[in-house]
PDB file of C-alpha atoms in Angstrom:
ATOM      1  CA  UNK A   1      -8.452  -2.328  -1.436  1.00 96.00           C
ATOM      2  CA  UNK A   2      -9.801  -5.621  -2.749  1.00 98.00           C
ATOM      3  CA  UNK A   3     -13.154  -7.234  -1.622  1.00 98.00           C
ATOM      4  CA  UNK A   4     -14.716 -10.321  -2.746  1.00 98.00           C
ATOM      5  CA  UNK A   5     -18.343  -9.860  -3.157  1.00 98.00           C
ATOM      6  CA  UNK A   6     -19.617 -13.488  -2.239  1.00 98.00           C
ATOM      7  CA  UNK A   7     -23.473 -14.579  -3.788  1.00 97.00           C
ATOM      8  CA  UNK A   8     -24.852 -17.404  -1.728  1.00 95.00           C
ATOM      9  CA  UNK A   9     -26.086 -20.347  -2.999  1.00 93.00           C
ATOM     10  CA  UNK A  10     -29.913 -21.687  -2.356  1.00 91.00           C
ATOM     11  CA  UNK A  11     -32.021 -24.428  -3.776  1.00 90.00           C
ATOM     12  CA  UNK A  12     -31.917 -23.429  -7.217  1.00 91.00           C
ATOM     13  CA  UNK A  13     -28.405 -22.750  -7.472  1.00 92.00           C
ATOM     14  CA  UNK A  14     -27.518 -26.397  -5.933  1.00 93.00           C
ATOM     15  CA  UNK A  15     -30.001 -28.203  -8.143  1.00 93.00           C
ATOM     16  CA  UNK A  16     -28.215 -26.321 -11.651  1.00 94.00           C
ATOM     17  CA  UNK A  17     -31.197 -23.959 -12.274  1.00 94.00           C
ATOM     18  CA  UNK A  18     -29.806 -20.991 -14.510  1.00 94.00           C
ATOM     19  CA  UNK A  19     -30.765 -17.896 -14.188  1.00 92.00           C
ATOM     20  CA  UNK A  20     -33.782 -16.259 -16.139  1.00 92.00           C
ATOM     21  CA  UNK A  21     -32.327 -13.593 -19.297  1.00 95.00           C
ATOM     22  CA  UNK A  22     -33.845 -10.817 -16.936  1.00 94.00           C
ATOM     23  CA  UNK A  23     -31.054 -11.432 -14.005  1.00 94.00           C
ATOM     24  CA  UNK A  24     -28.824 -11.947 -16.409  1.00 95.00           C
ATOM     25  CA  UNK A  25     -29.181  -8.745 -18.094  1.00 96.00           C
ATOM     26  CA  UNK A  26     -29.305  -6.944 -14.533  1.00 96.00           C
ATOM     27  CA  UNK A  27     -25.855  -8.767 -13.698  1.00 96.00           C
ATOM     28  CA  UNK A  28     -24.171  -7.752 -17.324  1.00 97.00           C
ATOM     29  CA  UNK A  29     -25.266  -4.637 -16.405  1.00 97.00           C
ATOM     30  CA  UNK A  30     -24.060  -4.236 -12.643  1.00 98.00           C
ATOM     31  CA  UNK A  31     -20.871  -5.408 -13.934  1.00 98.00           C
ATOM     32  CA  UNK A  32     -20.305  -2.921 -16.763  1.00 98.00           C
ATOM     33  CA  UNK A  33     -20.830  -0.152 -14.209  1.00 98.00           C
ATOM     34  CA  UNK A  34     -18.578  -1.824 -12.234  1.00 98.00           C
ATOM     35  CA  UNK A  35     -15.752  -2.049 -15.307  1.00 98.00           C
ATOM     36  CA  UNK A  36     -16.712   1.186 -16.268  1.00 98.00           C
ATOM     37  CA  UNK A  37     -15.741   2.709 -13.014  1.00 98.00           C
ATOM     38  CA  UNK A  38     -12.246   0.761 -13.175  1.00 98.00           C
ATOM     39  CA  UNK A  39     -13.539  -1.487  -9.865  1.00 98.00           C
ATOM     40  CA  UNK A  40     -14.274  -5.074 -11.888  1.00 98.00           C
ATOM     41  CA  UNK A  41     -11.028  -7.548 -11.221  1.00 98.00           C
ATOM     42  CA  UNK A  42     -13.263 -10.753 -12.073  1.00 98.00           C
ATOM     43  CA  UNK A  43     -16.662 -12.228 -11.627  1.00 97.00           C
ATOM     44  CA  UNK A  44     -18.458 -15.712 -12.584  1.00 97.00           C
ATOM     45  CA  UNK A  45     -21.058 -17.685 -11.528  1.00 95.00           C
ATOM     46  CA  UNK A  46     -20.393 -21.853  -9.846  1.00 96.00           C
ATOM     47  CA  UNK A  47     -21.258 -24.610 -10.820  1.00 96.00           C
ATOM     48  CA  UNK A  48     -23.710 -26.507  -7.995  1.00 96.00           C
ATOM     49  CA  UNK A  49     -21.595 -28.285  -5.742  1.00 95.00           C
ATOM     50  CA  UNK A  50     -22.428 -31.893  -6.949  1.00 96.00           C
ATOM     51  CA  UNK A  51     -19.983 -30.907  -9.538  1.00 96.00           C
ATOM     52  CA  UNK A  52     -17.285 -30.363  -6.862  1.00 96.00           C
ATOM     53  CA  UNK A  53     -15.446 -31.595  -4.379  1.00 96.00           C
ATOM     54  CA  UNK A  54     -13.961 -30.673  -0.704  1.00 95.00           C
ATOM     55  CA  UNK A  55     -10.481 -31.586   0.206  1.00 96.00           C
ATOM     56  CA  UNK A  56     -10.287 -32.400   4.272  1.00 95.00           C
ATOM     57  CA  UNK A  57      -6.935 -32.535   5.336  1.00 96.00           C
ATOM     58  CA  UNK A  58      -6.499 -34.815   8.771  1.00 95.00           C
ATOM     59  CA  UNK A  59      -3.298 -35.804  10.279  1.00 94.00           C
ATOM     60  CA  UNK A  60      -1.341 -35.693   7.493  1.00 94.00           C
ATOM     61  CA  UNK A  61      -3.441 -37.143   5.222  1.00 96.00           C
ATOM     62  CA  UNK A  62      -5.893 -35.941   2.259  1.00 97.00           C
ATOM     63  CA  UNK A  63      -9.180 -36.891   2.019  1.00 96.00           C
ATOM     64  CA  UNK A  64     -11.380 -36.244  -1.112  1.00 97.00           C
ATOM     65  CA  UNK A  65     -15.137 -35.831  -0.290  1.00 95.00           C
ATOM     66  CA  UNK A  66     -17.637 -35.527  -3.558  1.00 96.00           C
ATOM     67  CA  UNK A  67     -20.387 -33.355  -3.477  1.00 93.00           C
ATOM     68  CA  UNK A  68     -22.985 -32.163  -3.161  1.00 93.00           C
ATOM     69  CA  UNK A  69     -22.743 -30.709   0.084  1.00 91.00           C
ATOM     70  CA  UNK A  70     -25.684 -30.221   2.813  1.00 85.00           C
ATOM     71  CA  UNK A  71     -26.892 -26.760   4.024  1.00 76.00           C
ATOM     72  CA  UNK A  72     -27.192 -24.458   0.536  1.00 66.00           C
ATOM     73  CA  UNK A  73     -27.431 -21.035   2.429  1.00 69.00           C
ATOM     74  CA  UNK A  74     -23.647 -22.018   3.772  1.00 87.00           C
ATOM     75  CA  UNK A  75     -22.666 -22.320   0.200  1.00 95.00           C
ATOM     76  CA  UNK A  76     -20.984 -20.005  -2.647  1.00 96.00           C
ATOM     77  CA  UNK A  77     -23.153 -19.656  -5.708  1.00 95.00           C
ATOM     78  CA  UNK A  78     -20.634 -16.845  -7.327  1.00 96.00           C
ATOM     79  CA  UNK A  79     -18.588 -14.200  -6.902  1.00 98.00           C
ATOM     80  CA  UNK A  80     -17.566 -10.544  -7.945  1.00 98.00           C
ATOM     81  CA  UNK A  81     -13.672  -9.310  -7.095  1.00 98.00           C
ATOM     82  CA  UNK A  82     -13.500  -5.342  -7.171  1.00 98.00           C
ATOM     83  CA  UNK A  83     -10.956  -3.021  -6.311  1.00 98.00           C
ATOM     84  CA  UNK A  84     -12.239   0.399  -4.711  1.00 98.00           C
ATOM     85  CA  UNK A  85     -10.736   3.034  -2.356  1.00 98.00           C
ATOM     86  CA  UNK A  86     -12.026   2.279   0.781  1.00 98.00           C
ATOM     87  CA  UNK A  87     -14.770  -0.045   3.032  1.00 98.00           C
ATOM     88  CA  UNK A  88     -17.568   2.281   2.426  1.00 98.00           C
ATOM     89  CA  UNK A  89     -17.279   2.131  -1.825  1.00 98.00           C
ATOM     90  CA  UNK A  90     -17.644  -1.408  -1.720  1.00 98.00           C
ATOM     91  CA  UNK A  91     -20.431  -1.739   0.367  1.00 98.00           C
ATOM     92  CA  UNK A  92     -21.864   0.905  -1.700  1.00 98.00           C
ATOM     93  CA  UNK A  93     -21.008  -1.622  -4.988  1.00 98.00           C
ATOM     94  CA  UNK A  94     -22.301  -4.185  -2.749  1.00 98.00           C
ATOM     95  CA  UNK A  95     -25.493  -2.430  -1.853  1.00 98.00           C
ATOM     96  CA  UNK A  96     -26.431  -2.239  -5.874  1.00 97.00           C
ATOM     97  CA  UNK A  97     -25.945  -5.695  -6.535  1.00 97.00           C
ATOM     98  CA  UNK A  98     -29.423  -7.030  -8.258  1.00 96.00           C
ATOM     99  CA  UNK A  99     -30.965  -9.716  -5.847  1.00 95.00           C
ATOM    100  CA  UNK A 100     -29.069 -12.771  -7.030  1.00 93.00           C
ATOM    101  CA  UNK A 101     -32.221 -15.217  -7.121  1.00 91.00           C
ATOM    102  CA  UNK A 102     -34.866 -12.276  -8.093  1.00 89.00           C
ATOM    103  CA  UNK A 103     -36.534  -9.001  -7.219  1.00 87.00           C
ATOM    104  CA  UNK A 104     -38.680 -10.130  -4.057  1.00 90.00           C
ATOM    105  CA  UNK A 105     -36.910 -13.378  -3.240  1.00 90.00           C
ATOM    106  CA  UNK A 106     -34.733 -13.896  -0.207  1.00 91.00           C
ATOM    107  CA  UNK A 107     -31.572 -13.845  -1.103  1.00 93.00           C
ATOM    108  CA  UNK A 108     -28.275 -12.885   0.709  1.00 94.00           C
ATOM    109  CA  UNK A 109     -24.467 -11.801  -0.436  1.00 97.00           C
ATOM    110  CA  UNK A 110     -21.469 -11.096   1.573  1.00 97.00           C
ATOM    111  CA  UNK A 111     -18.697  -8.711   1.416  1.00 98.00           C
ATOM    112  CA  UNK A 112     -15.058  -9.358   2.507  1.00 98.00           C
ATOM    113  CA  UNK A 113     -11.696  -7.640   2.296  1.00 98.00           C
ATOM    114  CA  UNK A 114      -9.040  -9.505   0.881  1.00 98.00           C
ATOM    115  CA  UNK A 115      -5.314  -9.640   2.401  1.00 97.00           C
ATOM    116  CA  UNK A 116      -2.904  -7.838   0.330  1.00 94.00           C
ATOM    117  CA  UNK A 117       0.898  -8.393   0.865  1.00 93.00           C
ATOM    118  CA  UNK A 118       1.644  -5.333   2.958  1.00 93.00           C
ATOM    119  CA  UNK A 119      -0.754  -7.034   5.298  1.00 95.00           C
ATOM    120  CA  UNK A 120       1.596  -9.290   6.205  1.00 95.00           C
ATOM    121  CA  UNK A 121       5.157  -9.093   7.912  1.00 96.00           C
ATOM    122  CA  UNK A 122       8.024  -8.633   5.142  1.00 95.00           C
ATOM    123  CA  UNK A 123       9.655 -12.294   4.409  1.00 96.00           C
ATOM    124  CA  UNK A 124      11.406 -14.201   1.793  1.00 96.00           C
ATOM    125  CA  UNK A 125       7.749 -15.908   1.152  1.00 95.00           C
ATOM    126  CA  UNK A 126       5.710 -12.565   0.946  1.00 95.00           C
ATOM    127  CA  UNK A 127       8.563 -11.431  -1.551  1.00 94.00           C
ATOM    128  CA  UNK A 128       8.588 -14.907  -3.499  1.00 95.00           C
ATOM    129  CA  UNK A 129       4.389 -14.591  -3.697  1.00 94.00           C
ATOM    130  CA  UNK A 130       4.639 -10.938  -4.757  1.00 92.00           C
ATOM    131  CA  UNK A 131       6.704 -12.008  -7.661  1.00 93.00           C
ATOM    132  CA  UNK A 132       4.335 -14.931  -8.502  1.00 93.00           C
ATOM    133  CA  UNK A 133       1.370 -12.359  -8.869  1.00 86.00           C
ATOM    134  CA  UNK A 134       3.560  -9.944 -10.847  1.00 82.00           C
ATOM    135  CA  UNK A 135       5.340 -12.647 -13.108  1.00 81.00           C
ATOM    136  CA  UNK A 136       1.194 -13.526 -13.399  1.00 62.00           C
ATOM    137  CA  UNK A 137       0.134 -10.402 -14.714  1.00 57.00           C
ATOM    138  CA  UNK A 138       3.336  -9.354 -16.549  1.00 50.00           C
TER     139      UNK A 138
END
């Protein structure tokens, strides 16, 4: 099972502040355990949304909208992919993530579960994106 470990964004993030070497040190270190224990897929930090853009799609059309983008705690700061054996191991991975903006800060991640293909009914397209991914890693 795949989940997406999601690191919200907050003031700091959004105005481009990098982290101190401390948190960066705690993160290297989270995710050798994590590679270590065969769970890491991928992981990286995002640029603040000024650097962005959203894509709003309306009636056909496509409208680009530039960041930045209002309300920071409803915003991604980074993200860690890992691949464990059921809901409980990655909350556990979750659980031992260091605080994203600093030991006594508020800070908040999320966890969620990402579709795989068997999650979906069998059809030409399912079979057609399953190749895609394999070509991709092949």
């Amino acid at each position: 099972m795949r989940f997406m470990i999601l690191v919200k964004a907050n003031r700091d993030t959004e105005a481009g502040v990098m982290p101190e070497e401390k948190r960066i040190a705690e993160m290297a270190a989270y995710h050798e355990d994590l590679a270590k224990a065969g769970a890491l897929l991928d992981a990286s930090g995002l640029q603040p949304t000024a650097k962005g853009a959203r894509i709003r799609f309306s009636g056909g059309q496509r409208l680009v909208i530039d960041g930045p983008f209002a309300e920071a705690k409803e915003l991604i700061a980074g993200y860690t992919i890992i691949e464990v054996k059921s809901r409980d191991e990655a909350i556990a991975w979750a659980k031992r993530m260091p605080n994203p903006a600093g030991e006594g800060k508020e800070a908040e991640i999320e966890l969620r579960q990402l579709f795989e293909f068997d999650d979906f009914a069998p059809s030409p397209s399912i079979d057609r994106l399953r190749q895609i991914e394999t070509g991709s890693k092949g």
